Amino acid sequence: MATEEQQFLEDYEPKEYPSVALTVDLVVFAVTDSVLHAVFIRRGGRPFRGALALPGGFVKPDEDALHAAWRELEEETGLDLGRHRAHVEQLATYSSPERDPRMRVVSVAHLALLATDSRTLPGLSPGSDASAAHWKPVHEVLADEELAFDHRDILTEALERLAGKIEYTLTAARLVPEEFALYQLRHVYDAVWNSRLDAGNFTRKMTGALTDTGRKVARSKGAPATVFTVKDEYLSPPLVRPAAGAHR
Amino acid sequence: MATEEQQFLEDYEPKEYPSVALTVDLVVFAVTDSVLHAVFIRRGGRPFRGALALPGGFVKPDEDALHAAWRELEEETGLDLGRHRAHVEQLATYSSPERDPRMRVVSVAHLALLATDSRTLPGLSPGSDASAAHWKPVHEVLADEELAFDHRDILTEALERLAGKIEYTLTAARLVPEEFALYQLRHVYDAVWNSRLDAGNFTRKMTGALTDTGRKVARSKGAPATVFTVKDEYLSPPLVRPAAGAHR
DNA sequence: TCGTTTATTGTCACTCTGACAATAAGCAGT
DNA sequence: ACTGCTTATTGTCAGAGTGACAATAAACGA
């Protein structure tokens, strides 16, 4: 039967079917000093000249969307992924026929999370494909900037997805080194939720899902913090995002 | 500038780019007698002749994926959507180059929820496009049947998405008439989670997000149940899915 | 050594939870 | 009409989890 099936496939002639160009778009997040940043590219050409856009590119014939997302992440940001902790997952697919005025382009949006030491953003190589990839604070961009195509929708959805997902998973730890102190993780939550969580309660609720390495790390001021490692993938019970305006 | 932009678009010549065929696949869920069902089509042609497949079809040049999903839902199941309460949302996009052995096909999977009276499944018109669309219990199919292409992955992801989403939203009410009794909603949770929730606790936790219509409806046996309507979109606090094996 | 800063632990009143009991309200058969 | 059965809804209760905040411990710099 296998040979019969092979014969069928060799004889198969694709019929008429509508075809589209397939791209990936990337929302690349990283956190410094409790502020959530994302990678943007200032558009040089039309349409949307001068507006900010998300990095992205075409999916090649022999790769799937996730693979294309990793490749574009490396090409457009110039990041050495052998050295950087990174996480990429699919967000959603944008397929409105009018989303690119030039032609029919369907884009699979992805969420990428880069680990930082909480102080410096991963360096974006200037010699890369992208004319001018750079980090910008997400909340400021959403408030002030014009974004090309439907990239504002994509960015908003990415932020909401991340904000929701860290409630019941340890995805926030993807934005922090493999070994980290609780204040680093808490700053990620504060950056994403735009909140100011109570340190004591955060410790109580988070430690159950973490492994204590036994080591401590000193900050410039104050008591040294314990170094942890992720133990569980899920948070149970979940952490709930405080309502809009944090208290103090 | 608008005219200049128009001129640019008129002169624009699409360059070389890889192109793919874009389809939608549908996971159509409905609940009867506390059992979760989905629509399947028995494949007549190759490849995967004889296996079960999910309904779906090509996205046309002038529509987006969500529109195509609604259209295919109507065409392949023969459902009159003017009469049926239905909800459709995007699930994820499957783009492995080998997922269809005939050619490069990228599919945007969708989750569709059809409301039922908890006793009968929506009728699938036999005169429709699909050779033999029919309802099958989801858990049985996952246990016993061969599924074409990557449709097992899609079905699994759809189930997990639904199971997770009803924890913190009232999405379960999409599988039930606009006005419903609590036992109907509870049966949806039982069907999706494969659980047997306590009726008293379910009432306590759910009523806060519902509106009491003041009316009651009698079942064949037992006390009449209050008729409710959905008030909130989100459940707070969320309902948590009991661990694997339910108690009784 | 003192004052400042920060991590971690403790406290407390309050809420929410699951398990299960009690009550109320229908139906079917006698 | 009464009995028994079934189901919806409300109640009970001990235990777990919560936010706000206080107390303790452990650095660092002057």
XYZ file of C-alpha atoms (C1' of nucleotides) in Angstrom:
556
model
C 0.000 0.000 0.000
C 2.893 2.312 0.713
C 4.036 2.115 -2.890
C 0.533 2.762 -4.164
C 0.417 5.815 -1.941
C 3.777 6.977 -3.256
C 2.611 6.531 -6.824
C -0.419 8.668 -6.078
C 1.739 11.416 -4.645
C 4.083 11.390 -7.641
C 1.164 11.671 -10.022
C -0.527 14.393 -7.992
C -1.102 17.613 -9.874
C -1.942 20.616 -7.711
C -5.190 22.134 -8.826
C -6.066 25.770 -8.874
C -5.930 27.256 -5.429
C -5.636 30.767 -4.061
C -2.110 31.467 -2.853
C -0.732 33.997 -0.404
C 2.622 35.240 0.809
C 3.362 33.977 4.314
C 5.404 36.012 6.759
C 6.188 36.045 10.442
C 6.135 39.096 12.687
C 7.953 39.183 16.001
C 7.144 40.885 19.255
C 10.458 40.634 21.107
C 10.195 41.490 24.787
C 12.872 42.108 27.399
C 12.809 43.819 30.792
C 15.238 46.347 32.264
C 14.768 48.254 35.482
C 11.169 47.097 35.793
C 10.300 48.466 32.361
C 9.055 46.259 29.537
C 10.809 46.896 26.219
C 10.251 45.566 22.709
C 12.266 45.625 19.485
C 11.078 47.984 16.746
C 12.288 48.985 13.333
C 11.839 52.464 11.906
C 10.449 52.036 8.410
C 12.492 53.649 5.669
C 10.359 52.723 2.665
C 6.717 52.896 1.827
C 4.131 52.295 2.892
C 4.108 53.675 6.453
C 7.454 55.427 5.924
C 8.731 56.753 9.238
C 6.417 54.671 11.356
C 7.585 51.989 13.753
C 7.201 48.377 12.723
C 7.822 44.977 14.211
C 10.686 42.845 12.896
C 9.679 40.011 10.594
C 10.091 38.442 7.183
C 9.011 35.775 4.751
C 8.651 32.138 5.649
C 10.857 30.092 3.340
C 9.533 27.103 1.407
C 11.289 24.508 3.540
C 10.635 25.874 7.026
C 7.644 26.306 9.285
C 6.588 29.560 10.908
C 8.323 28.906 14.214
C 11.601 28.199 12.462
C 11.230 31.367 10.411
C 10.589 33.317 13.608
C 13.847 32.079 15.166
C 15.761 32.832 11.994
C 14.352 36.326 11.696
C 14.995 36.951 15.356
C 18.646 36.270 14.756
C 18.863 38.081 11.411
C 16.957 41.224 12.250
C 18.218 41.788 15.743
C 21.690 40.405 15.198
C 21.420 38.426 18.409
C 23.683 35.478 18.965
C 21.110 32.948 20.059
C 23.794 30.499 21.044
C 24.581 32.878 23.856
C 21.198 34.304 24.709
C 18.393 32.599 26.567
C 15.342 33.020 24.361
C 11.814 31.666 24.117
C 9.583 31.910 21.038
C 5.935 30.914 20.732
C 3.155 31.520 18.271
C 0.710 34.291 19.032
C -1.934 34.506 16.321
C -2.287 34.819 12.578
C -3.318 38.055 10.893
C -4.975 37.523 7.546
C -7.120 40.510 6.682
C -6.921 40.943 2.881
C -6.202 44.664 3.334
C -3.548 44.425 6.014
C -0.744 45.137 3.540
C -1.835 47.561 0.813
C 0.707 46.155 -1.665
C -0.406 42.553 -1.859
C -1.943 39.685 0.018
C 0.317 38.947 2.975
C -0.682 36.650 5.803
C 1.445 36.949 8.896
C 1.903 34.588 11.783
C 2.726 36.746 14.789
C 5.117 35.379 17.383
C 6.023 36.293 20.915
C 9.733 36.181 21.758
C 11.098 36.566 25.267
C 14.762 37.367 25.872
C 16.430 36.891 29.224
C 18.251 39.876 30.708
C 20.193 40.501 33.890
C 17.527 43.140 34.706
C 20.014 45.957 34.080
C 20.995 45.921 30.392
C 19.064 45.029 27.266
C 20.529 42.495 24.854
C 22.673 44.311 22.309
C 21.164 44.708 18.853
C 23.836 44.343 16.224
C 23.780 47.350 13.902
C 25.378 45.425 11.042
C 22.351 43.229 10.657
C 19.622 42.971 8.070
C 17.422 45.490 9.820
C 18.239 49.106 9.102
C 17.658 50.277 12.642
C 16.379 47.760 15.121
C 16.220 49.188 18.611
C 14.584 48.754 21.985
C 11.680 50.957 23.047
C 9.527 50.939 26.166
C 6.300 49.184 25.244
C 3.874 51.313 27.220
C 5.344 54.514 25.802
C 5.170 53.237 22.237
C 1.555 52.222 22.650
C 0.772 55.650 24.014
C 2.686 57.855 21.595
C 3.846 56.202 18.418
C 2.348 55.388 15.073
C 2.778 51.747 14.128
C 2.845 50.360 10.596
C 0.274 47.914 9.203
C -1.698 46.176 11.977
C 1.330 46.052 14.224
C -0.421 47.950 16.991
C -2.991 45.158 17.212
C -0.231 42.571 17.281
C 1.721 44.376 19.978
C -1.394 44.812 22.103
C -2.273 41.168 21.768
C 1.267 40.128 22.653
C 1.228 42.228 25.790
C -2.138 40.889 26.862
C -1.040 37.325 26.180
C 2.079 37.725 28.277
C 0.213 39.484 31.086
C -2.311 36.669 31.212
C 0.130 33.843 30.869
C 2.371 34.822 33.773
C -0.651 34.533 36.050
C -0.655 30.762 35.903
C 2.743 29.815 34.466
C 6.400 30.601 35.167
C 6.783 32.185 31.736
C 8.020 35.331 33.458
C 11.209 33.442 34.289
C 12.017 33.412 30.562
C 12.803 37.107 30.868
C 15.413 36.552 33.555
C 18.622 34.473 33.757
C 18.391 30.790 34.484
C 19.423 31.529 38.070
C 17.788 34.576 39.523
C 16.744 36.346 42.690
C 13.113 36.928 43.576
C 13.357 40.668 43.088
C 14.320 40.096 39.461
C 11.290 37.960 38.833
C 9.092 40.396 40.710
C 10.352 43.247 38.565
C 9.249 41.305 35.486
C 5.738 41.074 36.896
C 5.779 44.758 37.744
C 6.967 45.632 34.243
C 4.347 43.552 32.487
C 1.450 44.333 34.784
C 2.518 47.881 35.429
C 2.108 47.106 39.103
C 4.117 47.257 42.315
C 3.718 43.897 44.000
C 4.334 43.416 47.696
C 7.695 41.699 48.095
C 6.683 39.595 51.078
C 3.544 38.206 49.526
C 5.341 37.610 46.253
C 7.963 35.542 48.020
C 5.344 33.491 49.843
C 3.417 32.660 46.690
C 6.305 32.056 44.340
C 8.759 29.979 46.349
C 6.634 26.840 46.089
C 7.336 26.621 42.359
C 11.055 27.382 42.623
C 14.181 25.558 43.708
C 16.478 27.211 46.232
C 20.059 26.893 45.016
C 21.315 27.594 48.524
C 23.427 30.446 47.225
C 22.904 34.129 47.859
C 23.710 37.163 45.799
C 24.485 40.619 47.177
C 22.989 43.791 45.784
C 24.675 47.146 46.260
C 22.349 47.856 49.156
C 20.358 45.739 51.561
C 20.360 42.105 52.496
C 21.592 39.533 49.975
C 18.894 37.695 48.051
C 18.565 33.954 47.629
C 19.286 32.568 44.165
C 16.497 30.428 42.742
C 15.878 28.193 39.772
C 12.548 27.298 38.147
C 11.080 24.034 39.414
C 7.505 23.912 38.083
C 6.068 25.047 34.791
C 2.726 26.010 36.304
C 1.809 28.204 39.237
C -0.757 26.756 41.530
C -2.602 28.519 42.875
C -2.246 31.188 40.214
C -1.132 34.733 40.927
C -3.857 37.194 40.138
C -3.129 40.435 38.413
C -4.167 43.385 40.597
C -6.858 45.658 39.184
C -5.731 48.598 37.035
C -4.148 51.227 39.310
C -1.699 49.759 41.810
C -1.944 51.182 45.318
C 1.421 52.673 46.164
C 0.767 62.755 0.306
C -2.233 60.521 -0.072
C -2.006 60.755 -3.827
C 1.706 60.136 -3.775
C 1.059 57.070 -1.668
C -1.596 55.905 -4.136
C 0.777 56.387 -7.029
C 3.327 54.274 -5.236
C 0.846 51.499 -4.721
C -0.265 51.543 -8.352
C 3.313 51.286 -9.536
C 4.156 48.579 -7.017
C 5.392 45.341 -8.560
C 5.381 42.349 -6.237
C 8.823 40.823 -6.135
C 9.659 37.200 -5.863
C 8.333 35.698 -2.713
C 7.534 32.168 -1.561
C 3.817 31.497 -1.739
C 1.652 28.958 0.020
C -1.918 27.705 -0.073
C -3.888 28.951 2.925
C -6.674 26.907 4.447
C -8.753 26.851 7.594
C -9.518 23.796 9.676
C -12.390 23.674 12.119
C -12.826 21.962 15.439
C -16.586 22.195 15.949
C -17.683 21.322 19.472
C -21.116 20.670 20.943
C -22.284 18.945 24.121
C -25.066 16.384 24.592
C -25.777 14.470 27.752
C -22.543 15.646 29.357
C -20.491 14.288 26.457
C -18.330 16.520 24.290
C -18.763 15.908 20.557
C -16.964 17.244 17.488
C -17.685 17.204 13.763
C -15.593 14.858 11.633
C -15.454 13.891 8.000
C -14.502 10.419 6.824
C -11.948 10.826 4.067
C -12.838 9.227 0.763
C -9.756 10.151 -1.262
C -6.063 9.999 -0.707
C -4.062 10.618 1.235
C -5.326 9.212 4.551
C -8.234 7.456 2.829
C -10.625 6.107 5.454
C -9.249 8.213 8.288
C -11.206 10.878 10.098
C -10.496 14.504 9.290
C -11.615 17.897 10.468
C -13.800 20.033 8.207
C -12.040 22.886 6.456
C -11.199 24.481 3.149
C -9.312 27.150 1.281
C -9.312 30.793 2.274
C -10.525 32.844 -0.672
C -8.589 35.851 -1.973
C -11.016 38.424 -0.602
C -11.662 37.044 2.866
C -9.706 36.606 6.064
C -9.300 33.335 7.923
C -12.122 33.964 10.373
C -14.541 34.689 7.552
C -13.431 31.534 5.770
C -14.008 29.561 8.953
C -17.608 30.788 9.242
C -18.223 30.046 5.582
C -16.805 26.562 5.788
C -18.728 25.914 8.983
C -21.918 26.613 7.094
C -20.907 24.820 3.897
C -19.424 21.675 5.335
C -21.889 21.067 8.125
C -24.929 22.446 6.368
C -25.837 24.405 9.487
C -28.164 27.349 9.208
C -26.166 29.862 11.175
C -29.018 32.327 11.137
C -30.790 29.921 13.454
C -27.934 28.481 15.465
C -26.005 30.171 18.227
C -22.354 29.783 17.270
C -18.998 31.146 18.326
C -15.788 30.926 16.268
C -12.280 31.923 17.304
C -8.788 31.332 16.028
C -6.775 28.571 17.611
C -3.322 28.368 16.027
C -1.625 28.065 12.674
C -0.035 24.842 11.452
C 2.708 25.392 8.940
C 5.016 22.394 8.898
C 6.226 21.971 5.293
C 5.381 18.271 5.419
C 1.940 18.484 6.961
C 0.235 17.793 3.638
C 2.239 15.377 1.476
C 0.788 16.784 -1.740
C 1.882 20.388 -1.490
C 2.639 23.249 0.831
C -0.544 23.992 2.746
C -0.650 26.267 5.758
C -3.763 25.960 7.858
C -5.241 28.312 10.418
C -7.104 26.118 12.891
C -10.283 27.483 14.451
C -12.402 26.544 17.408
C -16.164 26.644 16.838
C -18.704 26.233 19.632
C -22.332 25.417 18.865
C -25.100 25.865 21.389
C -27.332 22.878 22.091
C -30.290 22.236 24.361
C -28.083 19.602 26.066
C -30.185 16.783 24.569
C -29.758 16.829 20.767
C -26.835 17.754 18.552
C -27.339 20.296 15.775
C -28.392 18.491 12.604
C -25.745 18.133 9.931
C -27.277 18.504 6.498
C -26.356 15.524 4.343
C -26.807 17.471 1.086
C -23.856 19.674 1.880
C -20.393 19.948 0.469
C -18.976 17.423 2.882
C -19.459 13.805 1.919
C -20.203 12.591 5.404
C -19.910 15.094 8.214
C -21.030 13.633 11.498
C -20.712 14.067 15.249
C -18.416 11.851 17.269
C -17.524 11.848 20.967
C -14.193 13.615 21.283
C -12.644 11.475 23.984
C -13.491 8.279 22.122
C -12.043 9.572 18.887
C -8.825 10.586 20.568
C -8.572 7.144 22.112
C -9.503 4.962 19.150
C -9.428 6.644 15.761
C -6.807 7.484 13.206
C -6.866 11.119 12.200
C -5.653 12.528 8.894
C -2.758 14.984 8.538
C -1.928 16.704 11.840
C -5.562 16.809 12.843
C -4.933 14.904 16.047
C -2.639 17.700 17.207
C -5.231 20.280 16.271
C -8.028 18.454 18.068
C -5.898 18.011 21.170
C -4.959 21.655 21.202
C -8.587 22.693 20.731
C -9.678 20.581 23.679
C -6.930 21.925 25.892
C -7.728 25.495 24.878
C -11.391 25.077 25.694
C -10.655 23.301 28.969
C -8.378 26.121 30.016
C -10.542 28.957 28.829
C -13.661 27.955 30.719
C -11.672 28.239 33.938
C -11.654 32.005 33.827
C -14.303 32.953 31.268
C -17.950 32.155 30.595
C -17.072 30.604 27.246
C -18.820 27.428 28.383
C -22.112 29.307 28.014
C -21.516 29.365 24.256
C -22.320 25.664 24.228
C -25.726 26.186 25.809
C -28.822 28.235 24.855
C -28.900 31.928 25.650
C -31.147 31.145 28.610
C -30.113 28.095 30.532
C -30.284 26.289 33.854
C -27.220 25.744 35.978
C -27.228 22.000 35.418
C -26.825 22.583 31.691
C -23.784 24.749 32.215
C -22.414 22.306 34.743
C -22.795 19.470 32.271
C -20.663 21.437 29.815
C -17.887 21.669 32.381
C -18.231 17.984 33.140
C -18.060 17.119 29.441
C -14.996 19.219 28.768
C -13.106 18.453 31.955
C -14.316 14.889 32.153
C -15.279 15.638 35.722
C -18.311 15.462 37.996
C -18.549 18.808 39.709
C -20.461 19.263 42.936
C -23.764 20.949 42.114
C -23.906 23.024 45.276
C -20.425 24.466 44.966
C -20.931 25.072 41.264
C -24.038 27.118 41.995
C -22.264 29.160 44.647
C -19.339 30.019 42.420
C -21.182 30.621 39.185
C -24.202 32.678 40.186
C -22.161 35.826 40.715
C -21.451 36.079 36.994
C -25.023 35.296 35.903
C -28.346 37.102 35.788
C -31.368 35.400 37.309
C -34.283 35.720 34.889
C -36.718 34.970 37.718
C -38.186 32.119 35.732
C -37.905 28.427 36.460
C -37.898 25.408 34.214
C -39.043 21.925 35.225
C -37.113 18.808 34.433
C -38.813 15.425 34.233
C -37.624 14.687 37.743
C -36.640 16.783 40.726
C -37.076 20.382 41.654
C -37.386 22.990 38.889
C -34.213 24.896 38.082
C -33.771 28.634 37.828
C -33.225 30.065 34.345
C -30.132 32.226 34.041
C -28.460 34.477 31.514
C -24.803 35.408 31.195
C -23.905 38.670 32.937
C -20.097 38.822 32.958
C -17.550 37.723 30.407
C -14.973 36.746 33.006
C -15.185 34.529 36.057
C -13.614 35.973 39.137
C -12.362 34.217 41.035
C -11.718 31.560 38.406
C -12.989 28.026 38.642
C -10.149 25.560 38.895
C -10.174 22.318 37.019
C -9.982 19.366 39.405
C -6.937 17.102 39.037
C -7.162 14.206 36.590
C -9.482 11.556 38.052
C -12.662 13.034 39.490
C -13.797 11.497 42.778
C -17.227 10.083 42.179
C 28.991 51.536 65.447
C 25.023 53.640 63.420
C 21.693 54.460 59.972
C 19.829 52.939 55.746
C 18.264 49.625 52.653
C 16.452 45.386 51.313
C 15.124 40.172 51.776
C 12.541 37.195 54.248
C 9.411 35.643 57.791
C 5.472 36.442 60.691
C 0.757 38.074 61.924
C -4.028 38.708 61.393
C -8.588 39.266 59.927
C -10.974 37.987 56.038
C -12.401 35.317 52.028
C -12.772 31.280 49.397
C -12.570 26.355 49.147
C -14.232 21.358 48.976
C -17.028 18.021 51.174
C -21.201 17.152 52.652
C -25.719 17.915 55.184
C -30.261 20.032 55.133
C -34.073 21.899 53.009
C -37.346 22.680 49.281
C -39.903 21.340 45.358
C -41.194 18.814 41.712
C -42.958 13.912 39.618
C -44.838 9.040 39.541
C -47.134 5.627 41.401
C -50.169 3.926 44.845
C -53.612 12.745 49.199
C -49.605 10.329 50.572
C -45.067 8.103 49.890
C -40.839 7.706 47.837
C -37.610 9.331 44.693
C -35.044 12.815 42.440
C -32.965 17.142 41.907
C -32.005 22.406 42.904
C -30.522 25.362 46.168
C -28.879 26.876 50.598
C -26.220 26.043 54.703
C -22.254 24.442 57.550
C -17.597 24.002 58.756
C -12.771 23.281 59.077
C -8.907 24.358 56.412
C -6.265 26.889 52.935
C -5.078 31.210 50.690
C -5.309 36.358 50.629
C -3.653 41.388 51.079
C -1.814 44.635 54.180
C 1.571 45.438 57.063
C 4.860 44.564 61.055
C 9.091 42.360 62.640
C 13.414 40.463 61.984
C 17.814 39.698 59.684
C 21.600 40.919 56.933
C 24.134 43.455 54.245
C 26.677 48.367 53.069
C 28.717 52.962 53.662
C 29.870 56.673 56.430
